[in-house]
Amino acid sequence: MNWDDSMPMVSIKDVHKAFGDLEVLKGVSMDIKKGEVVCIIGPSGSGKSTLIRCINALNDIQQGSILVEGQEVNDPHLNKLELRKKVGMVFQQYNLFPHKTALENVMMAPIRVLKQSKAEVEKTARALIKKVRLDGKEDSYPGELSGGQQQRVAIARSLAMNPDVMLFDEVTAALDPETVGEVLLTIKDLAEEGMTCILVTHEMNFAREVADHIYFTDRGVIVEHGSPTTFFDEAKDPRTKEFLSQIL
Amino acid sequence: MSQSTYNGFNSRKNQQQYKTDLPVMITPEAKVPGSLTSSLSAYIFKPWHGFMLIFFCIVSSSIAFGVDENAKSSIPEVLWRWMPLLLKGFMFNIVISICAMAIGTAIGAVLGLGQISLNKWVRRFSWIITQFFRNSPWLVLLFFAMFLLPFEIKIGGLSIPLPDWVKAIIGLSLPVMANVSEIVRGAVVSLPSGQWEAAESLAYTRRQTLWLVILPQCVKRMLPPWMNLYAILTMATVLASIVGVSEVMTLTGQALAAEGGRTDLLAPFYSFVLLIFFVYCYPIARWTVRLEKKFSVIG
Ligand SMILES: Nc1ncnc2c1ncn2[C@@H]1O[C@H](COP(=O)(O)OP(=O)(O)OP(=O)(O)O)[C@@H](O)[C@H]1O
Ligand SMILES: [Mg+2]
């Protein structure tokens, strides 16, 4: 591929997506550069989840183009597996595999999908679990962990695939207020290490703190976007202003 | 998925997690004297009730008929004489049930996976087969197997005989197959879609997702209904007597005939058959309930 670091890591152009008659995305465009942290905010049902699920082809799109490292996602001959090795995703509901321990959850994909050696994977998996501050919980099953702990295992599980981009879909929305902080801290660490992150979030303070760029979506279009300071302090569109006044 | 679904999921999960130690979460066990629930719980069927009932049948009928017919040998004596044969017949029922279960499970599992195949035709074919055999009376399927299957199969020069009991196994394995197929399909679709999505986003192939993530979680969901099915199958093996397989019911009939058709023997003999089925199936039912409880707590 003739793609290099200076070009956008993820380039979304005029994406349209409908579920049956329901048009959810009506021409969305955004570019995310390598190492950038982008937050997508917006009211419920505005298509945020749908958009980021299109990036790793969990949803297909009807029109437009999504390039991930120069590779077209909206292509019937797309090798989804290769795409998903590059794009990690963390869900609102953690979705850990309940029949496997935390360590096994992290180790499974690199062994089975990337065919790496078990000993090597175990070493990186233990390091990752330490990195998300869960040392000592390696052998716990998801059912024995708190929501915040499970979510951090889920982040470690995604990182074990060594992705180039991470997608986070409201990863703190299902958590108790006390545990939200620990998960956000983990994501902040990642962002500071230069991981390219696309986050859907309702945590405005967090977005202001870590994001390089903020997109506000409403009813399937991007209403406004900009750096955190311009976005939060100088919002122009009335819809943005109304949303911010409700949430802040 | 909407916000409210997530919340619903969440609260359910928490409930399960704390179910064991929170008194409010424990289902009302009815300790209030005189209340409706407490009077109902007094009637809950316990194992010894079953034994009592059946023993009562045997003993009372023995006494009722046995007293005035001193010319013939007493009922317990007759029953004792035939018991080894009846038990042997019952072993045959167990063999039929185990074989039919094994065959039905193997083919049913394949059919069940066929029902969730990505290929439309495989999916339709598996669905039709499953629905057809699931909604047919077992006895009719048994008759079909009996009268449509040849008495021997020729493969090359080799001829394999198909005795009646083998045909009975095949006939009974058909409904088992269809039910197992539904159990497999039901367990797979009952898993939250998040499990599929998580595996997909980690670049698992569909096959890997199925075998490494989905099916291992399904096994424990499938176990209780599968055991239930086995208990039902075991009781259905007596249908084979209608098509002449010498299992316990057939032998009981023959024993009664050999005793000269004494009507006073009918109740004790059939009570005995009931008892052995009860002794065999009841533990399976109890175990199923225990597994169900255990899995519902773990989630
Ligand atoms: N698989 C689907 N089938 C049909 N409709 C869907 C599907 N997924 C999402 N939708 C609809 O698309 C719209 C946008 O959903 P989406 O989940 O992207 O919103 P969201 O911005 O993430 O909202 P939230 O903040 O509540 O998560 C909603 O109206 C939703 O009902
Ligand atoms: Mg969403």
Coordinates of C-alpha atoms and ligand atoms in Angstrom, one line a residue:
Chain A
M1 CA 0.0 0.0 0.0
N2 CA 1.2 3.5 -0.8
W3 CA 0.2 4.7 2.6
D4 CA 2.6 6.4 5.1
D5 CA 2.5 7.9 8.5
S6 CA 1.9 11.5 7.3
M7 CA -1.4 10.5 5.7
P8 CA -4.5 10.1 7.9
M9 CA -4.6 6.8 9.8
V10 CA -8.4 6.7 9.4
S11 CA -10.1 8.7 6.7
I12 CA -13.9 8.8 6.6
K13 CA -15.5 10.4 3.6
D14 CA -19.2 11.1 3.1
V15 CA -20.3 7.9 4.8
H16 CA -24.0 6.9 4.5
K17 CA -25.6 4.1 6.5
A18 CA -29.2 3.1 6.9
F19 CA -30.9 0.2 8.8
G20 CA -33.7 -0.5 6.4
D21 CA -35.6 2.8 6.1
L22 CA -33.9 4.4 9.0
E23 CA -31.1 6.6 7.8
V24 CA -28.5 6.7 10.6
L25 CA -25.5 8.3 9.0
K26 CA -26.1 10.9 6.4
G27 CA -22.7 11.9 5.0
V28 CA -20.1 11.8 7.8
S29 CA -16.5 12.8 7.1
M30 CA -13.5 12.9 9.4
D31 CA -9.8 12.3 9.3
I32 CA -7.8 10.9 12.2
K33 CA -4.0 11.2 12.1
K34 CA -1.6 8.8 13.6
G35 CA -1.3 9.3 17.4
E36 CA -4.4 11.5 17.5
V37 CA -7.1 11.2 20.1
V38 CA -10.6 12.0 18.7
C39 CA -13.7 12.1 20.8
I40 CA -17.2 11.8 19.3
I41 CA -20.0 13.2 21.3
G42 CA -23.6 13.7 20.7
P43 CA -27.1 12.9 21.8
S44 CA -28.4 9.3 22.1
G45 CA -29.3 7.8 18.8
S46 CA -27.3 10.2 16.7
G47 CA -25.3 7.4 15.2
K48 CA -22.0 7.5 17.1
S49 CA -21.8 3.8 17.8
T50 CA -22.9 3.0 14.2
L51 CA -20.1 5.2 12.9
I52 CA -17.3 3.6 14.9
R53 CA -18.6 0.1 14.2
C54 CA -18.2 0.9 10.5
I55 CA -14.5 1.5 11.0
N56 CA -13.8 -2.1 11.8
A57 CA -16.5 -3.4 9.5
L58 CA -18.9 -4.6 12.2
N59 CA -21.4 -2.6 10.2
D60 CA -21.2 -2.2 6.5
I61 CA -21.9 1.1 4.8
Q62 CA -24.0 1.9 1.8
Q63 CA -22.1 4.8 0.4
G64 CA -18.9 6.7 0.9
S65 CA -15.4 5.5 1.8
I66 CA -13.5 4.6 4.9
L67 CA -9.8 4.2 4.6
V68 CA -7.8 2.6 7.4
E69 CA -4.1 3.0 6.7
G70 CA -5.0 3.5 3.1
Q71 CA -7.1 0.3 2.9
E72 CA -10.7 0.7 1.7
V73 CA -13.2 -0.7 4.2
N74 CA -16.2 -0.3 1.9
D75 CA -14.9 -2.9 -0.5
P76 CA -16.7 -6.3 -1.0
H77 CA -13.3 -8.0 -1.3
L78 CA -12.1 -6.5 1.9
N79 CA -10.2 -8.9 4.1
K80 CA -12.0 -8.2 7.3
L81 CA -9.6 -10.2 9.5
E82 CA -6.6 -8.2 8.3
L83 CA -8.5 -5.0 9.0
R84 CA -9.5 -6.1 12.5
K85 CA -5.9 -7.0 13.4
K86 CA -5.1 -3.4 13.0
V87 CA -8.2 -2.0 14.7
G88 CA -9.0 -2.8 18.3
M89 CA -12.4 -2.2 19.8
V90 CA -13.7 -1.9 23.4
F91 CA -17.4 -2.1 24.0
Q92 CA -19.8 -0.5 26.5
Q93 CA -20.7 -4.0 27.9
Y94 CA -17.0 -5.2 28.1
N95 CA -18.0 -8.5 26.4
L96 CA -15.3 -10.5 28.1
F97 CA -15.5 -14.3 27.5
P98 CA -17.0 -15.4 30.8
H99 CA -15.6 -19.0 30.5
K100 CA -12.0 -17.8 30.4
T101 CA -9.9 -16.1 33.1
A102 CA -8.7 -12.6 32.7
L103 CA -5.3 -13.8 31.5
E104 CA -6.8 -16.3 29.1
N105 CA -9.1 -13.6 27.7
V106 CA -6.0 -11.5 26.9
M107 CA -4.0 -14.4 25.6
M108 CA -6.5 -16.1 23.4
A109 CA -6.6 -13.9 20.3
P110 CA -2.8 -13.5 19.9
I111 CA -2.4 -17.3 20.1
R112 CA -5.3 -18.3 18.0
V113 CA -5.5 -15.5 15.5
L114 CA -1.9 -14.2 15.2
K115 CA -0.5 -17.7 15.9
Q116 CA 2.2 -16.3 18.2
S117 CA 3.9 -18.7 20.6
K118 CA 2.2 -19.2 23.9
A119 CA 5.2 -18.4 26.1
E120 CA 5.8 -15.1 24.3
V121 CA 2.1 -14.2 24.5
E122 CA 1.9 -15.0 28.2
K123 CA 4.7 -12.6 28.9
T124 CA 3.1 -9.7 27.0
A125 CA -0.3 -10.6 28.4
R126 CA 1.0 -10.4 32.0
A127 CA 2.7 -7.1 31.2
L128 CA -0.5 -5.7 29.7
I129 CA -2.6 -6.8 32.8
K130 CA 0.0 -5.0 34.9
K131 CA -0.3 -2.0 32.7
V132 CA -4.0 -1.7 33.2
R133 CA -3.3 -2.1 36.9
L134 CA -4.8 -5.5 37.5
D135 CA -1.8 -7.5 38.6
G136 CA -3.0 -10.2 40.9
K137 CA -6.3 -10.7 39.0
E138 CA -4.8 -12.8 36.2
D139 CA -6.6 -15.9 37.3
S140 CA -10.0 -14.3 38.1
Y141 CA -13.0 -15.0 35.9
P142 CA -14.9 -12.0 34.5
G143 CA -17.8 -12.8 36.9
E144 CA -15.5 -12.3 39.8
L145 CA -14.3 -8.8 38.7
S146 CA -16.0 -5.4 39.1
G147 CA -17.3 -3.6 36.0
G148 CA -14.3 -1.3 35.9
Q149 CA -11.9 -4.2 36.3
Q150 CA -13.6 -6.1 33.5
Q151 CA -13.4 -3.1 31.3
R152 CA -9.7 -2.8 31.9
V153 CA -9.2 -6.5 31.0
A154 CA -11.2 -5.8 27.8
I155 CA -8.8 -3.0 27.0
A156 CA -5.8 -5.3 27.7
R157 CA -7.4 -7.9 25.5
S158 CA -7.6 -5.5 22.7
L159 CA -4.1 -4.2 23.2
A160 CA -2.7 -7.7 23.1
M161 CA -3.4 -7.7 19.3
N162 CA -1.0 -4.8 19.1
P163 CA -3.5 -2.7 17.1
D164 CA -2.7 0.6 15.3
V165 CA -6.0 2.2 16.2
M166 CA -8.3 1.7 19.2
L167 CA -12.0 2.3 19.1
F168 CA -13.8 2.9 22.4
D169 CA -17.6 2.9 22.4
E170 CA -18.9 4.6 25.6
V171 CA -16.7 2.3 27.6
T172 CA -17.6 3.9 30.9
A173 CA -21.3 4.3 30.4
A174 CA -22.2 1.0 32.2
L175 CA -19.8 1.6 35.1
D176 CA -20.4 2.8 38.7
P177 CA -19.2 6.4 39.1
E178 CA -16.3 5.2 41.4
T179 CA -14.9 2.9 38.8
V180 CA -15.2 5.3 35.8
G181 CA -12.0 7.1 36.9
E182 CA -9.7 4.0 36.8
V183 CA -10.8 3.1 33.2
L184 CA -10.4 6.7 32.0
L185 CA -6.9 6.7 33.5
T186 CA -6.0 3.6 31.6
I187 CA -7.2 5.2 28.3
K188 CA -5.3 8.4 29.2
D189 CA -2.1 6.4 29.6
L190 CA -2.7 4.9 26.2
A191 CA -3.3 8.3 24.6
E192 CA -0.2 9.7 26.1
E193 CA 1.8 6.8 24.7
G194 CA 0.7 7.9 21.3
M195 CA -2.0 5.3 20.5
T196 CA -4.5 6.5 17.9
C197 CA -7.8 6.5 19.7
I198 CA -11.3 7.1 18.5
L199 CA -13.7 7.5 21.5
V200 CA -17.4 7.8 21.8
T201 CA -18.0 9.3 25.3
H202 CA -20.2 11.3 27.5
E203 CA -17.4 12.2 29.9
M204 CA -17.0 15.8 28.9
N205 CA -14.2 16.6 31.3
F206 CA -12.2 13.7 30.0
A207 CA -12.8 14.6 26.4
R208 CA -11.6 18.1 27.1
E209 CA -8.5 16.8 28.8
V210 CA -7.3 14.1 26.4
A211 CA -8.8 14.8 23.0
D212 CA -7.0 16.5 20.2
H213 CA -10.1 16.9 18.3
I214 CA -13.8 16.7 19.2
Y215 CA -16.7 15.9 16.8
F216 CA -20.3 16.6 17.7
T217 CA -22.8 14.5 15.9
D218 CA -26.6 14.9 15.7
R219 CA -29.1 13.0 13.6
G220 CA -26.4 11.4 11.5
V221 CA -24.3 14.4 10.6
I222 CA -21.4 16.1 12.1
V223 CA -22.7 19.4 13.3
E224 CA -19.5 20.9 14.6
H225 CA -15.9 19.9 15.3
G226 CA -12.7 21.5 16.6
S227 CA -10.1 21.4 19.3
P228 CA -11.4 21.0 22.8
T229 CA -11.0 24.6 23.7
T230 CA -12.7 26.0 20.6
F231 CA -15.4 23.4 20.8
F232 CA -16.3 23.7 24.5
D233 CA -15.8 27.5 24.8
E234 CA -16.7 28.8 21.4
A235 CA -19.4 26.5 20.1
K236 CA -21.4 28.2 17.4
D237 CA -24.2 25.9 16.3
P238 CA -27.3 26.2 18.4
R239 CA -27.7 22.4 18.6
T240 CA -24.2 22.1 20.0
K241 CA -24.9 24.9 22.5
E242 CA -28.1 23.2 23.6
F243 CA -26.4 19.8 24.1
L244 CA -23.5 21.3 26.0
S245 CA -25.8 23.3 28.2
Q246 CA -27.7 20.2 29.1
I247 CA -24.7 18.0 29.8
L248 CA -22.3 20.5 31.5
Chain B
M1 CA -29.0 -1.6 21.4
S2 CA -30.8 1.0 23.4
Q3 CA -29.6 2.4 26.7
S4 CA -32.5 0.8 28.6
T5 CA -31.5 -2.7 27.4
Y6 CA -28.0 -2.2 28.7
N7 CA -29.3 -1.1 32.0
G8 CA -31.7 -4.1 32.2
F9 CA -28.8 -6.4 31.4
N10 CA -26.7 -4.8 34.0
S11 CA -29.1 -4.9 36.9
R12 CA -29.9 -8.5 36.1
K13 CA -26.2 -9.3 36.2
N14 CA -25.7 -7.7 39.6
Q15 CA -28.7 -9.5 41.0
Q16 CA -27.1 -12.8 40.0
Q17 CA -23.8 -11.9 41.4
Y18 CA -25.3 -11.1 44.8
K19 CA -28.1 -13.6 44.8
T20 CA -26.4 -16.0 47.2
D21 CA -26.0 -13.7 50.2
L22 CA -28.7 -11.0 49.9
P23 CA -31.8 -12.2 51.8
V24 CA -34.1 -10.0 49.8
M25 CA -33.0 -11.7 46.6
I26 CA -33.8 -15.2 47.8
T27 CA -37.1 -16.4 46.4
P28 CA -39.7 -16.4 49.2
E29 CA -39.4 -19.8 50.9
A30 CA -42.7 -19.5 52.7
K31 CA -42.1 -19.7 56.4
V32 CA -45.1 -17.7 57.3
P33 CA -47.5 -20.1 59.1
G34 CA -50.9 -20.5 57.5
S35 CA -50.0 -18.6 54.4
L36 CA -50.8 -19.9 50.9
T37 CA -47.2 -20.6 50.0
S38 CA -46.5 -22.5 53.1
S39 CA -49.4 -24.8 52.7
L40 CA -48.4 -25.3 49.1
S41 CA -44.8 -26.1 50.0
A42 CA -46.1 -28.9 52.2
Y43 CA -47.2 -30.7 49.1
I44 CA -44.0 -30.5 47.2
F45 CA -43.2 -34.0 45.8
K46 CA -40.2 -35.5 47.5
P47 CA -38.4 -38.7 46.4
W48 CA -39.6 -40.8 49.3
H49 CA -43.2 -39.9 48.4
G50 CA -42.6 -41.6 45.1
F51 CA -41.2 -44.7 46.6
M52 CA -44.0 -44.8 49.2
L53 CA -46.6 -44.5 46.5
I54 CA -45.3 -47.3 44.4
F55 CA -44.6 -49.6 47.3
F56 CA -48.1 -48.9 48.5
C57 CA -49.3 -50.0 45.1
I58 CA -47.3 -53.2 45.1
V59 CA -48.1 -54.1 48.7
S60 CA -51.7 -53.2 48.8
S61 CA -52.5 -55.0 45.6
S62 CA -50.5 -58.0 46.8
I63 CA -52.5 -58.1 50.0
A64 CA -55.9 -57.4 48.3
F65 CA -55.6 -60.2 45.8
G66 CA -53.2 -62.5 47.6
V67 CA -55.3 -63.3 50.7
D68 CA -58.0 -65.5 49.2
E69 CA -56.0 -67.2 46.5
N70 CA -53.9 -69.6 48.6
A71 CA -54.0 -72.2 45.9
K72 CA -51.5 -70.3 43.8
S73 CA -48.1 -69.0 44.9
S74 CA -48.2 -65.6 46.6
I75 CA -47.6 -62.4 44.7
P76 CA -44.3 -61.4 46.2
E77 CA -43.0 -64.9 45.4
V78 CA -44.1 -64.7 41.8
L79 CA -42.6 -61.2 41.5
W80 CA -39.4 -62.3 43.0
R81 CA -39.1 -65.2 40.5
W82 CA -39.6 -62.9 37.5
M83 CA -37.5 -60.0 38.8
P84 CA -34.2 -61.0 37.2
L85 CA -35.8 -61.3 33.8
L86 CA -37.6 -58.0 34.2
L87 CA -34.4 -56.3 35.3
K88 CA -32.6 -57.7 32.3
G89 CA -35.3 -56.3 30.2
F90 CA -34.9 -53.0 31.8
M91 CA -31.2 -53.0 31.1
F92 CA -32.2 -53.4 27.5
N93 CA -34.3 -50.3 27.8
I94 CA -31.3 -48.4 29.1
V95 CA -29.1 -49.7 26.3
I96 CA -31.7 -48.5 23.7
S97 CA -32.0 -45.1 25.4
I98 CA -28.2 -44.6 25.6
C99 CA -27.7 -45.7 22.0
A100 CA -30.6 -43.5 20.7
M101 CA -29.3 -40.6 22.8
A102 CA -25.8 -41.0 21.4
I103 CA -26.9 -41.2 17.8
G104 CA -29.5 -38.5 18.2
T105 CA -27.0 -36.1 19.9
A106 CA -24.3 -36.6 17.3
I107 CA -26.6 -35.9 14.3
G108 CA -28.7 -33.4 16.2
A109 CA -25.6 -31.3 17.0
V110 CA -24.6 -31.2 13.3
L111 CA -28.2 -30.2 12.4
G112 CA -28.3 -27.6 15.1
L113 CA -25.1 -26.0 13.8
G114 CA -26.6 -26.3 10.3
Q115 CA -29.5 -24.2 11.6
I116 CA -27.1 -21.3 12.3
S117 CA -25.0 -21.8 9.2
L118 CA -24.3 -18.7 7.0
N119 CA -25.4 -20.7 4.0
K120 CA -29.1 -20.1 3.4
W121 CA -29.7 -23.6 2.0
V122 CA -27.9 -25.5 4.7
R123 CA -29.9 -23.4 7.2
R124 CA -33.2 -24.1 5.5
F125 CA -32.6 -27.8 5.1
S126 CA -31.6 -28.2 8.7
W127 CA -34.6 -26.2 9.9
I128 CA -37.0 -28.3 7.9
I129 CA -35.6 -31.6 9.1
T130 CA -35.6 -30.4 12.6
Q131 CA -39.2 -29.1 12.5
F132 CA -40.4 -32.3 10.8
F133 CA -39.0 -34.7 13.3
R134 CA -39.7 -32.5 16.3
N135 CA -43.3 -32.3 15.5
S136 CA -43.9 -36.0 14.8
P137 CA -45.3 -38.4 17.3
W138 CA -42.5 -40.6 18.6
L139 CA -44.5 -43.8 18.1
V140 CA -45.2 -43.0 14.4
L141 CA -41.5 -42.4 13.9
L142 CA -40.8 -45.8 15.5
F143 CA -43.3 -47.5 13.3
F144 CA -41.7 -45.9 10.3
A145 CA -38.2 -47.1 11.3
M146 CA -39.6 -50.6 12.0
F147 CA -41.4 -51.1 8.7
L148 CA -39.3 -49.0 6.3
L149 CA -35.8 -50.1 7.3
P150 CA -34.7 -53.4 5.7
F151 CA -33.8 -56.3 7.9
E152 CA -30.3 -56.2 6.7
I153 CA -28.0 -53.7 4.9
K154 CA -25.6 -54.8 2.2
I155 CA -22.4 -52.8 1.9
G156 CA -20.3 -54.3 -0.8
G157 CA -20.1 -58.0 0.1
L158 CA -20.8 -57.4 3.7
S159 CA -24.3 -57.7 5.0
I160 CA -25.1 -56.1 8.3
P161 CA -28.3 -57.5 10.0
L162 CA -30.7 -54.9 11.4
P163 CA -32.6 -56.6 14.2
D164 CA -35.7 -55.0 15.6
W165 CA -34.0 -53.4 18.6
V166 CA -31.5 -51.7 16.3
K167 CA -34.4 -50.3 14.2
A168 CA -36.0 -49.1 17.5
I169 CA -32.8 -47.3 18.4
I170 CA -32.8 -45.6 14.9
G171 CA -36.5 -44.8 15.2
L172 CA -36.1 -43.2 18.7
S173 CA -33.0 -41.4 17.7
L174 CA -34.9 -39.3 15.1
P175 CA -36.9 -37.2 17.6
V176 CA -33.9 -37.0 19.9
M177 CA -31.9 -35.7 16.9
A178 CA -34.5 -33.0 16.2
N179 CA -34.8 -32.0 19.8
V180 CA -31.0 -31.8 20.3
S181 CA -30.8 -29.7 17.1
E182 CA -33.3 -27.2 18.7
I183 CA -31.3 -27.3 22.0
V184 CA -28.1 -26.4 20.2
R185 CA -29.7 -23.6 18.2
G186 CA -31.5 -22.2 21.2
A187 CA -28.3 -22.1 23.3
V188 CA -26.4 -20.4 20.5
V189 CA -29.0 -17.7 19.9
S190 CA -29.5 -17.2 23.6
L191 CA -25.9 -15.9 24.0
P192 CA -25.6 -12.1 24.0
S193 CA -24.6 -10.8 20.6
G194 CA -21.8 -8.9 22.3
Q195 CA -19.9 -12.2 22.5
W196 CA -19.9 -12.5 18.7
E197 CA -19.0 -8.9 18.2
A198 CA -16.1 -9.1 20.7
A199 CA -14.7 -12.2 19.0
E200 CA -15.2 -10.7 15.5
S201 CA -13.5 -7.5 16.5
L202 CA -10.5 -9.5 17.6
A203 CA -10.2 -11.0 14.1
Y204 CA -11.5 -14.4 14.9
T205 CA -12.9 -16.3 12.0
R206 CA -16.5 -17.4 12.3
R207 CA -15.4 -20.9 12.9
Q208 CA -13.0 -19.9 15.7
T209 CA -15.7 -17.7 17.2
L210 CA -18.1 -20.6 17.3
W211 CA -15.7 -23.2 18.7
L212 CA -13.6 -21.1 21.0
V213 CA -16.1 -18.6 22.3
I214 CA -19.7 -19.5 21.6
L215 CA -20.0 -23.3 22.0
P216 CA -18.0 -23.6 25.2
Q217 CA -20.5 -21.2 26.8
C218 CA -23.4 -23.1 25.3
V219 CA -22.4 -26.5 26.8
K220 CA -23.6 -25.6 30.2
R221 CA -26.8 -24.0 28.9
M222 CA -27.5 -27.1 26.9
L223 CA -26.8 -29.7 29.6
P224 CA -30.0 -29.4 31.6
P225 CA -32.4 -29.6 28.6
W226 CA -30.3 -32.4 27.2
M227 CA -30.6 -34.4 30.4
N228 CA -34.3 -33.7 30.5
L229 CA -34.6 -35.0 27.0
Y230 CA -32.7 -38.2 28.0
A231 CA -35.1 -38.8 30.9
I232 CA -38.0 -38.4 28.5
L233 CA -36.4 -40.7 26.0
T234 CA -35.8 -43.4 28.6
M235 CA -39.4 -43.4 29.5
A236 CA -40.3 -43.5 25.8
T237 CA -38.3 -46.7 25.3
V238 CA -41.3 -48.7 26.4
L239 CA -42.9 -47.7 23.1
A240 CA -40.5 -50.3 21.6
S241 CA -42.7 -53.0 23.2
I242 CA -45.5 -52.1 20.8
V243 CA -43.3 -53.0 17.9
G244 CA -42.2 -56.3 19.6
V245 CA -38.8 -55.5 21.0
S246 CA -38.3 -57.6 24.1
E247 CA -37.7 -54.8 26.5
V248 CA -39.2 -54.6 30.0
M249 CA -42.8 -54.0 29.0
T250 CA -42.8 -56.8 26.6
L251 CA -41.2 -59.2 29.1
T252 CA -43.7 -58.1 31.8
G253 CA -46.5 -59.0 29.4
Q254 CA -44.9 -62.3 28.7
A255 CA -44.3 -63.1 32.4
L256 CA -48.0 -62.3 33.1
A257 CA -49.1 -64.6 30.3
A258 CA -46.8 -67.3 31.6
E259 CA -48.5 -67.0 35.0
G260 CA -51.7 -67.8 33.4
G261 CA -53.1 -64.3 33.1
R262 CA -53.8 -63.9 36.8
T263 CA -55.4 -60.5 37.1
D264 CA -54.1 -60.1 40.7
L265 CA -50.6 -59.9 39.3
L266 CA -51.2 -57.0 36.9
A267 CA -50.9 -54.2 39.5
P268 CA -47.9 -55.5 41.3
F269 CA -46.0 -56.2 38.1
Y270 CA -46.7 -52.9 36.4
S271 CA -46.0 -51.1 39.7
F272 CA -42.6 -52.8 39.8
V273 CA -41.9 -51.5 36.3
L274 CA -42.9 -48.0 37.3
L275 CA -40.6 -48.3 40.3
I276 CA -37.5 -49.2 38.3
F277 CA -38.1 -46.4 35.9
F278 CA -38.6 -44.0 38.8
V279 CA -35.5 -45.1 40.5
Y280 CA -33.5 -44.6 37.3
C281 CA -35.1 -41.3 36.1
Y282 CA -35.7 -39.4 39.3
P283 CA -32.0 -38.9 40.1
I284 CA -31.5 -37.6 36.6
A285 CA -34.3 -35.1 37.1
R286 CA -32.9 -34.0 40.5
W287 CA -29.4 -33.6 39.0
T288 CA -30.9 -31.5 36.1
V289 CA -32.6 -29.2 38.6
R290 CA -29.3 -28.8 40.5
L291 CA -27.4 -28.0 37.4
E292 CA -30.0 -25.5 36.3
K293 CA -29.8 -23.7 39.7
K294 CA -26.0 -23.7 39.6
F295 CA -25.8 -22.3 36.1
S296 CA -28.4 -19.6 36.7
V297 CA -26.5 -18.3 39.7
I298 CA -23.2 -18.2 37.8
G299 CA -24.9 -16.8 34.7
Ligands
LIG1 N1 -28.6 -3.2 14.1 C1 -29.5 -2.2 14.1 N2 -30.6 -2.4 13.4 C2 -31.5 -1.4 13.3 N3 -31.4 -0.1 13.8 C3 -30.2 0.1 14.5 C4 -29.2 -0.9 14.6 N4 -28.2 -0.3 15.3 C5 -28.6 0.9 15.6 N5 -29.8 1.2 15.1 C6 -30.5 2.5 15.1 O1 -29.6 3.5 14.6 C7 -29.7 4.7 15.4 C8 -28.3 5.1 15.9 O2 -27.9 4.2 16.8 P1 -26.5 4.3 17.5 O3 -26.3 3.1 18.3 O4 -25.4 4.5 16.5 O5 -26.7 5.6 18.3 P2 -25.7 6.2 19.4 O6 -25.3 7.6 18.9 O7 -24.5 5.3 19.6 O8 -26.6 6.3 20.7 P3 -26.2 6.0 22.2 O9 -25.6 7.2 22.8 O10 -27.6 5.7 22.8 O11 -25.3 4.8 22.2 C9 -30.7 4.4 16.5 O12 -31.9 5.0 16.2 C10 -30.8 2.9 16.6 O13 -32.1 2.5 16.9
MG2 MG -23.9 4.0 21.3

